[in-house]
Structure formats: structure tokens, C-alpha cells
Amino acid sequence: MSNISFVREKEIPQSPPPITESNAIRWVRQNLFSGWLNSLLTILSVYFIYVCLRDFIPWAYGGIWTANSIRECLDINPDVACFSVIGARWRQLLFGFYPTEEYWRPILTFVLLFISIAPVLIPRFARFFWFSLIYPGIAVWLLWGGSIWPVFSIYLAISLTGLVFFLAKNKFKLSSGFSFTAAILFFFLYFIFIAGPFIALFKYILPINLVLIESLQFGGFLLSMIVGFSGIAASFPIGILLALGRQSDLPLVKMICVGFIEFIRGVPLITLLFVASVLLNYFLPPGTSFDIIIRVIIMVTIFSAAYMAEVIRGGLAALPVGQHEASAALGLSYWQSQRLIIMPQALKISIPGIVNTFIGLFKDTTLVSIISLLDPVGLASLIRADQKWNGIYWELYVAIGLMFFICCFGMSQYSQYLERKLKTDNS
Amino acid sequence: MILTIMVGTPARCWEGFYKEVIMKKSLFLSVAAIVGLTAGVAAAGTLDDTIARGHVKCGVSTGSPGFSGVDDSGKNVGFDVDYCRALAAAIFNDPMAVKFTPLSSSVRFTALASGEVDILARNTTWTYSRDTDLKQTFLGVTYYDGQGFMAKTSLGVSSTLELDGATICIQVGTTTELNLADYFKANGMSYEPLPTSDNAESKQQYLAGACDAYTTDASALHGTRINMENPSDHIVLPEIVSKEPLGPLVRHGDDEWADVGRWVLNALVIAEEKGITSANIDSFSDTKDAEIHRLLGTGDDDMMAMMGMPKDGMYNAIKHVGNYGEIFERNLGASSGINIERGVNNSWTNGGILYSPPFR
Amino acid sequence: MSSVKLPVEKFRLGMLLGDTRYRSTTVQVIAFIIFVSVVFWLVDNTVKNLALLGKDVDFSYLWMRAGYDINQRLIPYTNDSTHGRAALVGILNTLLVAFIGCIIATIIGVFVGILRLSKNWIVAKLMSVYIEGFRNIPILLWIVMIFALLTEFTPAPRAFKGADPEASMIFFQSTAVTNRGAYFPSPVWGDGSVYLILIFILSLAAMFLFRRYAKNLQEETGKNLPKFWISLAIFFIPSILFYFILGGPVSLEYPYLKGFNFKDGIYVRNSFIALTLALSLYTSAFIGEIVRSGILAISKGQTEAASSLGLRPSRIMNLIILPQALRVIVPPMISNYLNLTKNSSLAIAVGYMDVRGTLGGITLNQTGRELESMLLLMGFYLCVSLCVSAIINYFNRSFQIKGL
């Protein structure tokens, strides 16, 4: 009996995979050429990319940065981009007509913006929320200049009003309705009687001044950012109130809120901006007239408040009903439960939606060029009207598009990161 | 309204509440009324507001060669700009006490109506409907113009009547738009309008070839043509198809302010008529011409007090900015490069039609 | 037994806010009073301001002669027509752009969304570059850039002239693409063309009836007819047959160069093409994202179950995934269509006369009637928004899962 059966005792050592199945080639086969349709698509895409880049890269890469006018560019080399317009006018595109020696103020405001947003978005720094609250005042003072005391006086008014409310409620044991009314009365009385003398007095004792900048001097990206950020920041509390009002059981309040939200969402932003530039002066008492930028910020705030209300409503709807019931079972009043339980969770859920609304608003700030405000697109027309740069087209728009793309893409990536983080947090 | 709420609910619930509601409503309404009243009282005349403010709010064009533009150092220059500077010099003795707001043709009237600017010096044509329906007052004519067309020489046309079927760039919201329609209809021609928002955009589209010809006031055409890369490639066609008397304007209902603007303009015209320039103005202090003394405030009569203006207002205006002829020459004449002929825009003593009422 | 009398609390003023029975009414009354006061204050200011300026609120200007020409119009209009008619021309232009833009955007968007999910790495990356690029750059910039692209890379009509022209018409000398617009041959309806149109409509009806019949047949007996090819045949064959039988009643009228521009043919202006293209591409990026998230929302188990049943990938997509995904996709689509309609108000940037260009632009300037024009303009957009969302919501309800 010979041993014809073979019993393997040891495993064969693993051999490397065949070349068509390993690493790069395998990946290419699976992803790019896995079927005749896929292969066709791959070849078409590669050809398409090649055609796009073949003309664009030499044009952009060989760009002339140092010429002084478009004639010079054309003399040097008519086939490449004339980026000198960016080189000559980048300050105008970024800051508008802001005086050069005061550039540190917008830059400082921008840096402080990030510092003030941190407590809102990163829980670790929530202790510094007070800085986020005083940041709007600092920003207004830094950007527009003038004396620091009017801004300080407004903050004083708000804190004193809060103090009056607190005292009326706790010390004098008035109901919340009456203490609220007392606080509002105090607020108005403060402005009628105390504010003026207070500001005059402090201006005399301790003058802290910055150079006053007129609103017409704002332009370029500075203007877009101011309109965008103040629109979003101011629309936040209004949006919360509108969302709560829309959800409330009181039919009258609900009707007013729904009517307002649907009206604002139904009309294009350009008509609201037209109202700002043309009609808003009619709605104010005769003789008053605001800056055009203030009017634009008011209308943009109203516009984004309606969209913000919808986003927050979605966040409120995503909250389990059990939260409302649990807070009622604990005996919390409506405003207490909103403040302590509902709103923090709803806002956390809606943060990605809020960031998306902000990205949309930031892109929509380009519309102010249609009412002759000098945002980057408006500045592009102004630069082209200059004799030196008459006829330039692509370079300016490519630069502006690139700037917007960087900002908006960064923000959308951040919002996606937030979304991912929140998904793991909550569930 | 309050009654229906009252009726719809049990009466005893609303005893004290009735009082509180009525009181609160009247509180709100009275606050609103007070605010409204004080605000109403605060609407004084534009001249007083301007003097209190310290500068004139002047609306100009976003960029019209010769009439309004910004030079390399960022200063506003132009024919209309100089008129506003004369106005500021008359009121404040400072030709720089002006804030210029560049306005496109579509927002200029609403900016004036809403109070964003107090005077519009934006080569605006004086027409019947603008004077009446738009509730604005024209102060006179600074420039007698007409509407013309510009086309490329390579097109081979020598007259507007050959433009049948052409694409024409036209600024929206202007009288040129309406005149274009009327002219082509009257001559039985058709055209394709390409709407643009201001002169710079018209020029852009015209140069890019999107339209065959473009139309606006002849003065603007001459100015634009000179600034082209190759002026001989473009031709301003000979036909002037309308009367376009350009002048400054203010809102209805403020006669005092209108008088100020009107008479500053007249003073500039009278100055040229009398031969007064910014250089030789001081030599007229001992002239025998009583009208010059009244104009410059060098005599005993204070005519300017009738308008609420400083006595030497017109003197300051002419000294700082010059007379009409100097303003024209500086911005539209040979030294500016645009080189428009005076033509009808000359004093009546010189063969033109500028004729000011006497300063008496 | 005497009934127990419950203590009745006397009414106190503080109960208005403290007692929840009265508080809601109190708050509502206060809110109403504040609202009415604010509205009263605004209206009062407006009336006072208008009186100071000597203006009044008067809509009769809509019946006055307009005096300006509109280059693109769907209804007859001359410069003798009224302002009201000019506004109507603008409204039709807006609706035209919105309608065509929505259709093109949906087609491109669905295409982009599905391709974004493809296994092909290059294609997926290309599509995500497309989506991110269009989403992150403002629409105004895209409109202006695409218009500039169209104007710069196309020849002027003059280039078509002469014995040896620089540019020539394409598609067998029938279509001209110039920097003013594109000229297509237009159909000329000869005798008998009415019958041809009738036959075409009948063939469309026959196609729908056949599809319904084939579906019923499949559900009853399981037999699967080749629906696609038969529908195609029904669509084309009768119309082509009758075209020849009737002796070719429909002919084409070709555009030709005369003077400054081409004449005859259908003239599609560059402003319209640029606006529609920019709006469609921009909105298609958003629609692509929505479609992608809709398809991803369907659990993978559905695909696996379908393939275990032996269905091919195309059938899986058509029969299983897309119907379920539609439920998730349609609500955000409403807001995207509305955004497209509202973004069409930027048409004035390229010189296209939509309702904001005529009513809210030239009419507003020439007549000075800002308040009335703005009210009408906002009223129009509001109507369109409410109508579109009502219609789509109605259809949305019909394929939601009931009771869920």
C-alpha cells in the first residue's frame, strides 16, 4: 500500500496577488474601467478635463502681475492673463475706500470675530460667552470710529434694564409681566433722559476716539462681510422669536408670524433691497434718513430672519416631544423650559442649517451691487470704468469668484464637519 | 374693535382689563402721535438743513466723461461737479464742502425724492413729465445738448437713417430711450434695443460688438469717443434727434432752495457776460456797473440776504470755481481734451442762447 | 343634600398675566395692539412723506403710454402700448425663464446627482467639483460670466458676410450663432399641417394608453412587453408617415443675413440663453445634492433585496430606489424651484427684460411711481411662490405614505 494520498501538514505560504489585482492597477480597474460604460465615461471625462485645462493653465500661469494698465499688458503678451489689475487694486477689492492708515481696524475686527465665535461653537470656551455679547459693540466702534461712549452707553442701558427686571421680579416680587413692562419703560426713559448727558460727560472726562469713517467709504469684501455677518447676527434672536411664534398655540401670534415669514420668503431679495434704497425712507418719520448701509442691513436682517425661523422650526420639530413633556412635568414655565431645555438642544441640531443660511446670505450680498453699493461685483464695474483698465473682464471676475469660493467652500466644509460631529454626539 | 373683543367675552372678566387695554392703547397711540408730530415739525427747509449740516449733498453721474468722474487722486471732477462746487462755495465759501453721491440713471430720481441727495446735477434732461409728474423742479439749463448716435467707422454708415434693423445699446430709464423709439418709428425703421444701466456698460457692449451703434447725449458721445483707444475707428453720426436741455434739479415744494440753486447758475452766466473771471474778479471792486456790485456783494445792497445767503456768496462762487465759460473750458473744452465747440452754449452776447435774468 | 359650593376666586388684575386662563388672551391682545400700532405708524409716516413730496398713491399710470421698446416679448407690444402691457410682457418673460430653467435644471441635476454616486472615481470627483464650484460662487457672478463667455467667443453678424467669411452657419447652413444671439430655422405651417399636428397629438395619447395597457397586462399576467421600443415606435412612425403622405406640409424658414443682423428664423437672444443657462446650472448643483441625499437615504437593504430578486441595476434604480427617493427629494425641490424663479429677477444684469426690468425698472423710473410698482412687483412674486408651493405640496401629499 503506497502512500498515494497526500495530506498537507503545513499551509502553503501566501503568494502575492497577480499583478492585475494589486494596488494601483486593481484600483484603476475597479473604479475606472469596470465595464464598457464606465470606461467610456472615464475616457470622456479625462478628455474633458484636458480640454478645459489646456487653455486655462497657460493663460493663468503666465499671468502678468506688474503692468500698469491694460495697454501695457497687451503690449507685453496679449495671450496671457493680465493679473496686474488685481495687483494694483487688491486693496480696493478687499477694503473698499477705507483709509489705508486705518486698515488695522477691519483686520482687528476680523480676528476678534473668530475669537468671539469660538464660545458659541466650541463648548470648551463657553465661559467666554460674555465676549461674544460685547463683540458687536466693539466691532461697530472699531469699524465706524468716533467716540467709544455712545456704544458703551447702549450696553449700559441693556445691563441696567436687565438689572431693573431682576430687581422688580425678585426684590419687589412683581409678576414677570409687570417687571418686564417696568424694564421696558426704564429702557425708554434711559434714552430720553440719561443717555445724552452721560455721553457728553464722559466725552469730556475721558475722550477715547477713533477716526470717524463714513459709510460710503465701505466697499469690497469688507462691505460684504459687514452686511453678511450683521445680518445673520441680528436675525438670530428675531428668527428664534418668529419660530416660537409660528409654533405657538395663540392663533393671533401664529397668524402674524406665518404671514410675515411667508411674505418675506416669497419675494426675491433684490426687491427687498430696492425697498431699502428707495422706499424705506418713506416709512420713517419725515426728515429722518438713515445711511444706505444701515437700511440695507435692516432689510437683509429681516430677510434672513425669515429663513432662520424656518431652520430653527426644523430644529424644534426634530426634538422629541418627550422633552416638552418632561419639562412641563418638572413644573417649568414656558419661558423657563424654552431657555433651559428646548432651545439649547434645538439650536445645536440646527447649527448646520444656520451655517447654510449664512453661506446663502453671504453669496446674496453681491446683489447690493445692483443698488449701486460697491461690493466686489460693483467695484469690478468701477475698476473697468477707469481708463487704465477699460476692457478687462476675466481676471477680475476670476479673482472675485475665487475669493467667494474659498470663503463659502470653507464654511460649507466646516458645516459638514459639524454635522458629522453632532451625529455622533447626539445618538 | 375693542367693543367686539369686549362683547365676545364674559363681562366681569374685563372690568379692570378694559381700563388697562384702553389706557395702553392710548398710551401707544399718543407716543406714536408725539413722535409723528415732532418729526413733522422737524422737516425744515433744505437750505437750513444744508447750512446746519455743513456740506451740500449733490448727486452726480457714475462716470460721464467731462460731466462727472474721478481723477487719479480720487477727487471728483467734471462740469456738473463744478456746478455743485460753485453752490457750496456760495453757501460756505468752501468749494470742497460737497458730498458727491454717484447715481446710475435708474436710481437718480428716487435718490432725490427720498432725500438721499438734495440737488441732482447729473446731466438730466428737462422735460415736461419730469417737471410735473415726478414732482421735481428744474433750476435752469447748464448745457443745451441733443441726442446722437455713435457707430464704428468699419460699419460704413454715414447717417442715422441707415441704421434700419441695427442693434442699439440704450441706457434704461432715460429720455434717450423714449426718443430712440419715437425717432425710429417716425422714420419707419426698426431696431433691436440692448438695455444697459449706464454709459460705461453701453460703451463696453458697443466695443465688444454686441451692438452696432449706441446712443446717448452728443456731449457724452464726444467725450467717450476721445477716450477710446483709437478715436478714428468710431464716428459720431451727424443727426441730432432731440432737444436735450441738461440742468440741475431739486425736489418740489422747497422754493427757497430752488432759488439758491437757480441764481448761483445765473450768476455764473452773468459773470461770463460781464467778463468776470476767477482771475480778474478782484479788479471789479471799483467798477461803475451797479449790477456787478450787486452780484459780487461789493456795494451797499445786500441782495443775497433775500435768499438767506451770505452777502459775498456769488463772489466766492466765481472766485473759487470760475465763470460759466471757465467751467466749460476746463471740463469740456480744448484744454480738457474733449474739445466740444461752445455752439449754442455761449452767452447771448457771443452768439449763443445763454441769457440770464438780471440780478436786480 | 345641599350642593357643595366651590370657592370662587375673585378676579384680580394680576391674574391677567399670572393665570394661564387669561394669559394667552392677554398676550394676544397685547401683540395685536403692538402690531396694529406699528402698522399704523408706518402707514402714517408714508402718507405724511408722500404728502410732503406732493405725490399720491395712484395706479392709473398703468394705462398710460409706455413709450419704450422691449427687445424680447412673447405677446405683441409696441412703444404705443400701455405700462400695464409692458408689465405683462415682463411677467411672461419671467415665467418663460423660470419654466425652461426649472426643466433644464431638473434634468441636469438628476443626471449630476446620480453620476455623483457612480463607482467611477473620476466621474464622481468631476461631479463633486461641478457641484461645489457652482454652489459656492454667487449666482450674479455666474450670470455675468456666462454672458461674457457667450459674447466673447461668438462671432459678430458681420463676420458672416462676404465671399470668404470668418464664420459660417452650422447644421447644414441652417443655424447661426452670433454674439447677439442664436438664430434657428423656424417652421412654416403650410396647408395640411393641422392634420399633422392632430396625428401627433393622437400618437402621444396612443403612447400613454399603450403604456397603461402594458402595465395592466404585466400586473395581471406577468407578461413583460418591450415598452420602451414600442412607445418610441408609436411616437415617431405615425407622424413621419403622415408627413410624407400629406406631402410635407411643414417646411423650414432659414435665417439669412441682411444689413446688420440676421432676419427670419427664431431668434434666441444671448441674454436669454445666458440667464437660462446660468440659472439652470446653478440650481442643478443644488438639485444634484438633493437627489444624492435622497438616494442615499434609501437603506442599502432595498438594493440588496432587489438584486437578490434578480433585478438588473437599471431596473433596481427605476422600480425600487427612485420611487422611494422621490418622497425625500420633492419637498426641498420646491424651495429650489422657487429660488430659481426669484433669482431670475437678476435678469437686468444682462439686459433681459423680465418683470423687474419693465415694471420695477423702466416703468418705475419713467413714471416715478416707486411705491405702486414695488407693491405690484412683490405681489406678483408672492403669488407665484404661493401657487408653485401649493401645487407641488398637493402632488407631494399624493405620494406620501399615509398614516406614517
GROMACS .gro file of C-alpha atoms in nm, chain B residues 59-322:
model
  264
  486GLY     CA    1  -2.596  11.365  -0.683
  487VAL     CA    2  -2.377  11.311  -0.990
  488SER     CA    3  -2.327  11.053  -1.257
  489THR     CA    4  -2.134  10.732  -1.200
  490GLY     CA    5  -1.894  10.821  -1.477
  491SER     CA    6  -1.972  11.055  -1.766
  492PRO     CA    7  -1.661  11.192  -1.937
  493GLY     CA    8  -1.645  11.567  -1.894
  494PHE     CA    9  -1.951  11.592  -1.675
  495SER     CA   10  -1.864  11.381  -1.376
  496GLY     CA   11  -1.578  11.150  -1.296
  497VAL     CA   12  -1.299  11.077  -1.050
  498ASP     CA   13  -0.941  11.166  -1.130
  499ASP     CA   14  -0.636  10.965  -1.032
  500SER     CA   15  -0.609  11.120  -0.689
  501GLY     CA   16  -0.970  11.035  -0.611
  502LYS     CA   17  -1.106  11.387  -0.648
  503ASN     CA   18  -1.437  11.445  -0.824
  504VAL     CA   19  -1.403  11.649  -1.141
  505GLY     CA   20  -1.646  11.748  -1.414
  506PHE     CA   21  -1.890  12.006  -1.544
  507ASP     CA   22  -2.174  11.906  -1.310
  508VAL     CA   23  -1.926  11.862  -1.027
  509ASP     CA   24  -1.807  12.219  -1.072
  510TYR     CA   25  -2.163  12.350  -1.055
  511CYS     CA   26  -2.209  12.183  -0.718
  512ARG     CA   27  -1.876  12.320  -0.604
  513ALA     CA   28  -1.992  12.670  -0.703
  514LEU     CA   29  -2.307  12.615  -0.497
  515ALA     CA   30  -2.102  12.503  -0.197
  516ALA     CA   31  -1.866  12.797  -0.237
  517ALA     CA   32  -2.164  13.035  -0.244
  518ILE     CA   33  -2.307  12.893   0.078
  519PHE     CA   34  -1.995  12.800   0.273
  520ASN     CA   35  -1.706  12.979   0.095
  521ASP     CA   36  -1.556  12.633   0.053
  522PRO     CA   37  -1.583  12.455  -0.282
  523MET     CA   38  -1.496  12.128  -0.113
  524ALA     CA   39  -1.797  12.134   0.122
  525VAL     CA   40  -1.984  11.892  -0.102
  526LYS     CA   41  -2.060  11.524  -0.065
  527PHE     CA   42  -2.097  11.359  -0.405
  528THR     CA   43  -2.316  11.052  -0.446
  529PRO     CA   44  -2.267  10.868  -0.775
  530LEU     CA   45  -2.605  10.760  -0.910
  531SER     CA   46  -2.694  10.543  -1.205
  532SER     CA   47  -2.971  10.662  -1.432
  533SER     CA   48  -3.222  10.421  -1.282
  534VAL     CA   49  -3.193  10.536  -0.919
  535ARG     CA   50  -3.123  10.908  -0.963
  536PHE     CA   51  -3.479  11.035  -0.930
  537THR     CA   52  -3.565  10.812  -0.639
  538ALA     CA   53  -3.246  10.921  -0.462
  539LEU     CA   54  -3.353  11.283  -0.498
  540ALA     CA   55  -3.711  11.214  -0.396
  541SER     CA   56  -3.612  11.018  -0.088
  542GLY     CA   57  -3.370  11.279   0.041
  543GLU     CA   58  -3.050  11.088  -0.017
  544VAL     CA   59  -2.928  11.389  -0.220
  545ASP     CA   60  -3.057  11.745  -0.212
  546ILE     CA   61  -2.966  11.850  -0.564
  547LEU     CA   62  -2.918  11.638  -0.872
  548ALA     CA   63  -2.653  11.768  -1.112
  549ARG     CA   64  -2.642  11.464  -1.336
  550ASN     CA   65  -2.680  11.581  -1.695
  551THR     CA   66  -3.056  11.530  -1.666
  552THR     CA   67  -3.283  11.644  -1.946
  553TRP     CA   68  -3.553  11.895  -1.854
  554THR     CA   69  -3.884  11.757  -1.975
  555TYR     CA   70  -4.250  11.826  -1.906
  556SER     CA   71  -4.325  11.497  -1.736
  557ARG     CA   72  -4.019  11.513  -1.514
  558ASP     CA   73  -4.112  11.863  -1.406
  559THR     CA   74  -4.470  11.775  -1.322
  560ASP     CA   75  -4.528  11.406  -1.268
  561LEU     CA   76  -4.202  11.328  -1.091
  562LYS     CA   77  -4.260  11.620  -0.856
  563GLN     CA   78  -3.926  11.783  -0.922
  564THR     CA   79  -3.818  12.136  -1.011
  565PHE     CA   80  -3.555  12.216  -1.272
  566LEU     CA   81  -3.332  12.511  -1.196
  567GLY     CA   82  -3.232  12.611  -1.544
  568VAL     CA   83  -3.018  12.478  -1.825
  569THR     CA   84  -2.647  12.428  -1.779
  570TYR     CA   85  -2.593  12.267  -2.118
  571TYR     CA   86  -2.805  12.261  -2.430
  572ASP     CA   87  -2.748  11.917  -2.573
  573GLY     CA   88  -2.906  11.678  -2.816
  574GLN     CA   89  -2.918  11.305  -2.864
  575GLY     CA   90  -2.681  11.147  -3.113
  576PHE     CA   91  -2.554  10.809  -3.224
  577MET     CA   92  -2.207  10.662  -3.242
  578ALA     CA   93  -2.109  10.374  -3.466
  579LYS     CA   94  -1.789  10.207  -3.575
  580THR     CA   95  -1.638  10.351  -3.890
  581SER     CA   96  -1.594   9.997  -4.023
  582LEU     CA   97  -1.973   9.965  -4.035
  583GLY     CA   98  -1.972  10.206  -4.327
  584VAL     CA   99  -2.273  10.414  -4.224
  585SER     CA  100  -2.270  10.789  -4.252
  586SER     CA  101  -2.619  10.871  -4.134
  587THR     CA  102  -2.861  10.754  -3.869
  588LEU     CA  103  -3.117  10.679  -4.138
  589GLU     CA  104  -2.901  10.387  -4.250
  590LEU     CA  105  -2.938  10.210  -3.914
  591ASP     CA  106  -3.255  10.017  -4.002
  592GLY     CA  107  -3.250   9.679  -3.828
  593ALA     CA  108  -2.942   9.752  -3.621
  594THR     CA  109  -2.886   9.657  -3.259
  595ILE     CA  110  -2.854   9.971  -3.048
  596CYS     CA  111  -2.726   9.993  -2.690
  597ILE     CA  112  -2.951  10.215  -2.481
  598GLN     CA  113  -2.945  10.315  -2.114
  599VAL     CA  114  -3.267  10.234  -1.933
  600GLY     CA  115  -3.471  10.499  -1.757
  601THR     CA  116  -3.352  10.787  -1.976
  602THR     CA  117  -3.521  11.021  -2.222
  603THR     CA  118  -3.286  10.878  -2.488
  604GLU     CA  119  -3.478  10.553  -2.466
  605LEU     CA  120  -3.808  10.719  -2.543
  606ASN     CA  121  -3.658  10.946  -2.812
  607LEU     CA  122  -3.499  10.645  -2.982
  608ALA     CA  123  -3.834  10.471  -3.005
  609ASP     CA  124  -4.005  10.783  -3.138
  610TYR     CA  125  -3.734  10.864  -3.393
  611PHE     CA  126  -3.720  10.519  -3.544
  612LYS     CA  127  -4.096  10.498  -3.557
  613ALA     CA  128  -4.122  10.836  -3.725
  614ASN     CA  129  -3.874  10.725  -3.992
  615GLY     CA  130  -4.032  10.386  -4.043
  616MET     CA  131  -3.724  10.196  -3.927
  617SER     CA  132  -3.695   9.911  -3.686
  618TYR     CA  133  -3.420   9.838  -3.435
  619GLU     CA  134  -3.323   9.594  -3.165
  620PRO     CA  135  -3.264   9.759  -2.825
  621LEU     CA  136  -2.993   9.627  -2.594
  622PRO     CA  137  -3.065   9.765  -2.245
  623THR     CA  138  -2.773   9.873  -2.025
  624SER     CA  139  -2.762  10.051  -1.692
  625ASP     CA  140  -2.512  10.331  -1.757
  626ASN     CA  141  -2.275  10.486  -2.007
  627ALA     CA  142  -1.980  10.267  -1.910
  628GLU     CA  143  -2.174   9.948  -1.972
  629SER     CA  144  -2.308  10.081  -2.305
  630LYS     CA  145  -1.953  10.152  -2.410
  631GLN     CA  146  -1.842   9.805  -2.301
  632GLN     CA  147  -2.109   9.629  -2.503
  633TYR     CA  148  -2.052   9.854  -2.802
  634LEU     CA  149  -1.680   9.781  -2.802
  635ALA     CA  150  -1.743   9.409  -2.764
  636GLY     CA  151  -1.959   9.419  -3.074
  637ALA     CA  152  -2.283   9.322  -2.904
  638CYS     CA  153  -2.446   9.631  -3.053
  639ASP     CA  154  -2.385   9.810  -3.379
  640ALA     CA  155  -2.440  10.162  -3.251
  641TYR     CA  156  -2.503  10.329  -2.924
  642THR     CA  157  -2.695  10.638  -2.839
  643THR     CA  158  -2.682  10.897  -2.565
  644ASP     CA  159  -2.639  11.275  -2.540
  645ALA     CA  160  -2.398  11.404  -2.801
  646SER     CA  161  -2.171  11.559  -2.539
  647ALA     CA  162  -2.122  11.223  -2.371
  648LEU     CA  163  -2.058  11.064  -2.711
  649HIS     CA  164  -1.782  11.310  -2.792
  650GLY     CA  165  -1.626  11.259  -2.453
  651THR     CA  166  -1.639  10.881  -2.482
  652ARG     CA  167  -1.500  10.883  -2.833
  653ILE     CA  168  -1.197  11.087  -2.736
  654ASN     CA  169  -1.118  10.842  -2.460
  655MET     CA  170  -1.130  10.539  -2.687
  656GLU     CA  171  -0.813  10.361  -2.779
  657ASN     CA  172  -0.843  10.464  -3.144
  658PRO     CA  173  -1.084  10.756  -3.180
  659SER     CA  174  -1.073  10.742  -3.559
  660ASP     CA  175  -1.229  10.395  -3.550
  661HIS     CA  176  -1.551  10.548  -3.428
  662ILE     CA  177  -1.776  10.810  -3.579
  663VAL     CA  178  -2.044  11.025  -3.419
  664LEU     CA  179  -2.325  11.035  -3.671
  665PRO     CA  180  -2.437  11.383  -3.772
  666GLU     CA  181  -2.805  11.368  -3.683
  667ILE     CA  182  -2.914  11.522  -3.356
  668VAL     CA  183  -3.251  11.361  -3.296
  669SER     CA  184  -3.384  11.555  -2.999
  670LYS     CA  185  -3.351  11.858  -2.776
  671GLU     CA  186  -3.179  11.767  -2.451
  672PRO     CA  187  -3.154  12.072  -2.227
  673LEU     CA  188  -2.950  11.943  -1.934
  674GLY     CA  189  -2.985  12.106  -1.597
  675PRO     CA  190  -2.978  12.058  -1.221
  676LEU     CA  191  -3.295  11.977  -1.032
  677VAL     CA  192  -3.435  11.970  -0.679
  678ARG     CA  193  -3.748  11.840  -0.511
  679HIS     CA  194  -4.083  12.009  -0.538
  680GLY     CA  195  -4.201  12.218  -0.251
  681ASP     CA  196  -3.875  12.383  -0.150
  682ASP     CA  197  -3.874  12.715  -0.333
  683GLU     CA  198  -3.607  12.872  -0.117
  684TRP     CA  199  -3.355  12.601  -0.201
  685ALA     CA  200  -3.459  12.611  -0.568
  686ASP     CA  201  -3.397  12.987  -0.574
  687VAL     CA  202  -3.048  12.941  -0.436
  688GLY     CA  203  -2.956  12.680  -0.696
  689ARG     CA  204  -3.114  12.874  -0.982
  690TRP     CA  205  -2.943  13.202  -0.902
  691VAL     CA  206  -2.600  13.051  -0.848
  692LEU     CA  207  -2.628  12.918  -1.203
  693ASN     CA  208  -2.749  13.255  -1.329
  694ALA     CA  209  -2.462  13.427  -1.151
  695LEU     CA  210  -2.209  13.211  -1.335
  696VAL     CA  211  -2.372  13.303  -1.667
  697ILE     CA  212  -2.389  13.674  -1.580
  698ALA     CA  213  -2.024  13.663  -1.478
  699GLU     CA  214  -1.921  13.546  -1.822
  700GLU     CA  215  -2.149  13.801  -1.984
  701LYS     CA  216  -1.980  14.077  -1.786
  702GLY     CA  217  -1.632  13.938  -1.843
  703ILE     CA  218  -1.566  13.847  -1.478
  704THR     CA  219  -1.329  13.552  -1.435
  705SER     CA  220  -1.180  13.396  -1.126
  706ALA     CA  221  -0.854  13.566  -1.210
  707ASN     CA  222  -0.973  13.923  -1.260
  708ILE     CA  223  -1.264  13.925  -1.016
  709ASP     CA  224  -1.087  14.149  -0.766
  710SER     CA  225  -1.031  14.416  -1.027
  711PHE     CA  226  -1.405  14.479  -1.041
  712SER     CA  227  -1.427  14.623  -0.690
  713ASP     CA  228  -1.433  14.978  -0.828
  714THR     CA  229  -1.644  14.923  -1.139
  715LYS     CA  230  -1.921  15.162  -1.243
  716ASP     CA  231  -2.158  14.874  -1.324
  717ALA     CA  232  -2.409  14.859  -1.042
  718GLU     CA  233  -2.523  14.510  -1.137
  719ILE     CA  234  -2.173  14.375  -1.079
  720HIS     CA  235  -2.166  14.535  -0.735
  721ARG     CA  236  -2.500  14.378  -0.652
  722LEU     CA  237  -2.378  14.042  -0.783
  723LEU     CA  238  -2.046  14.035  -0.602
  724GLY     CA  239  -2.174  14.199  -0.286
  725THR     CA  240  -1.915  14.477  -0.311
  726GLY     CA  241  -2.175  14.753  -0.294
  727ASP     CA  242  -2.401  14.858  -0.011
  728ASP     CA  243  -2.705  14.649  -0.107
  729ASP     CA  244  -2.718  14.303   0.041
  730MET     CA  245  -2.922  14.127  -0.228
  731MET     CA  246  -2.819  13.785  -0.110
  732ALA     CA  247  -2.998  13.828   0.220
  733MET     CA  248  -3.327  13.786   0.030
  734MET     CA  249  -3.228  13.425  -0.022
  735GLY     CA  250  -3.079  13.371   0.320
  736MET     CA  251  -2.728  13.353   0.174
  737PRO     CA  252  -2.402  13.527   0.273
  738LYS     CA  253  -2.351  13.866   0.105
  739ASP     CA  254  -2.038  13.761  -0.079
  740GLY     CA  255  -2.177  13.424  -0.183
  741MET     CA  256  -2.158  13.482  -0.559
  742TYR     CA  257  -1.815  13.640  -0.524
  743ASN     CA  258  -1.691  13.326  -0.352
  744ALA     CA  259  -1.853  13.103  -0.609
  745ILE     CA  260  -1.690  13.281  -0.905
  746LYS     CA  261  -1.358  13.319  -0.731
  747HIS     CA  262  -1.324  12.955  -0.636
  748VAL     CA  263  -1.473  12.788  -0.941
  749GLY     CA  264  -1.477  13.044  -1.222
   0.00000   0.00000   0.00000
